[in-house]
Short mmCIF file of C-alpha atoms in Angstrom, two decimals:
data_model
loop_
_atom_site.label_atom_id
_atom_site.label_comp_id
_atom_site.label_asym_id
_atom_site.label_seq_id
_atom_site.Cartn_x
_atom_site.Cartn_y
_atom_site.Cartn_z
CA PHE A 25 -0.46 -0.93 2.11
CA TRP A 26 0.48 -1.79 -1.17
CA LEU A 27 -0.79 -0.51 -4.84
CA SER A 28 -1.12 -3.71 -7.23
CA ASP A 29 -2.73 -3.97 -10.28
CA GLY A 30 -5.17 -1.40 -9.42
CA VAL A 31 -5.85 -2.50 -5.62
CA LEU A 32 -5.00 -0.85 -2.76
CA HIS A 33 -3.98 -3.98 -0.47
CA THR A 34 -3.56 -4.25 3.57
CA PRO A 35 -3.04 -6.86 5.53
CA ALA A 36 -5.59 -8.31 7.03
CA LEU A 37 -6.99 -8.11 9.93
CA ALA A 38 -6.42 -12.04 11.19
CA THR A 39 -2.50 -11.47 9.92
CA GLY A 40 -1.86 -9.42 13.16
CA ALA A 41 -2.30 -5.89 11.54
CA LEU A 42 -3.96 -3.25 13.69
CA GLU A 43 -7.40 -2.18 12.73
CA SER A 44 -6.60 1.62 13.67
CA ILE A 45 -7.66 5.01 12.52
CA SER A 46 -5.48 5.85 10.27
CA ARG A 47 -5.91 2.54 7.90
CA GLY A 48 -9.59 2.84 8.09
CA VAL A 49 -8.56 6.77 6.85
CA LEU A 50 -6.91 5.43 4.06
CA LEU A 51 -8.92 2.16 3.00
CA ARG A 52 -12.14 4.78 2.87
CA ALA A 53 -10.29 7.67 1.25
CA SER A 54 -8.53 5.37 -1.80
CA PRO A 55 -9.44 6.27 -4.77
CA TRP A 56 -8.58 2.38 -5.96
CA PRO A 57 -11.29 -0.83 -5.17
CA VAL A 58 -9.35 -1.91 -1.84
CA ALA A 59 -8.98 -5.52 -0.60
CA GLU A 60 -7.66 -6.80 2.90
CA ALA A 61 -5.11 -9.78 1.64
CA ARG A 62 -2.97 -12.40 2.71
CA GLN A 63 0.60 -12.41 0.85
CA PRO A 64 3.92 -13.50 1.83
CA PRO A 65 6.35 -10.17 1.97
CA ASP A 66 7.54 -10.70 -2.03
CA ALA A 67 4.01 -9.41 -2.75
CA LEU A 68 5.36 -6.02 -1.57
CA ARG A 69 7.98 -6.44 -4.55
CA ARG A 70 5.82 -6.40 -7.22
CA ALA A 71 3.75 -3.46 -6.31
CA GLN A 72 3.38 -0.15 -8.05
CA ALA A 73 3.38 1.63 -4.61
CA VAL A 74 4.11 1.19 -1.09
CA CYS A 75 3.37 3.13 1.90
CA ILE A 76 3.47 2.61 6.21
CA ALA A 77 0.71 5.05 7.83
CA ASN A 78 0.13 4.90 11.79
CA CYS A 79 -1.50 8.43 13.62
CA VAL A 80 1.94 10.40 14.31
CA MET A 81 2.92 10.30 10.73
CA GLY A 82 -0.06 10.25 8.50
CA ALA A 83 0.78 7.71 5.63
CA ARG A 84 4.16 7.62 4.48
CA PRO A 85 5.51 6.37 0.93
CA VAL A 86 8.63 3.79 1.16
CA GLY A 87 11.18 4.74 -1.68
CA ARG A 88 12.76 1.31 -1.22
CA LEU A 89 12.84 -2.37 -0.73
CA ALA A 90 15.94 -3.40 -1.70
CA PRO A 91 16.37 -4.16 -4.77
CA GLN A 92 12.68 -2.62 -5.73
CA GLU A 93 12.49 1.29 -5.73
CA TRP A 94 9.05 3.56 -6.09
CA THR A 95 8.99 6.96 -6.66
CA TRP A 96 5.97 9.58 -6.25
CA GLU A 97 5.85 9.44 -10.41
CA SER A 98 4.44 5.61 -10.14
CA VAL A 99 2.13 6.45 -8.16
CA ALA A 100 0.94 8.80 -9.49
CA ALA A 101 1.44 6.48 -13.24
CA ALA A 102 -0.56 3.84 -11.59
CA GLN A 103 -3.52 6.23 -10.53
CA GLN A 104 -3.62 7.41 -14.21
CA LEU A 105 -3.82 3.88 -15.61
CA ASP A 106 -7.51 3.35 -13.35
#
């Protein structure tokens, strides 16, 4: 999942992403509009925030995708822009 321009993006199911319980919960609970996307991995480098999720760990922020780094503060700032 990645936040970009005030939209929470998730890979489209057609790309092989799993239609999991965690995915459904995140998409329903999102304070941002949600969009399924078919984007190249470089889209993550332009994101304000990135997270991964599964049913064991829940949602976890991605802190770094070299050379891009994110912090919880960047997520909070992006949410305030909406």
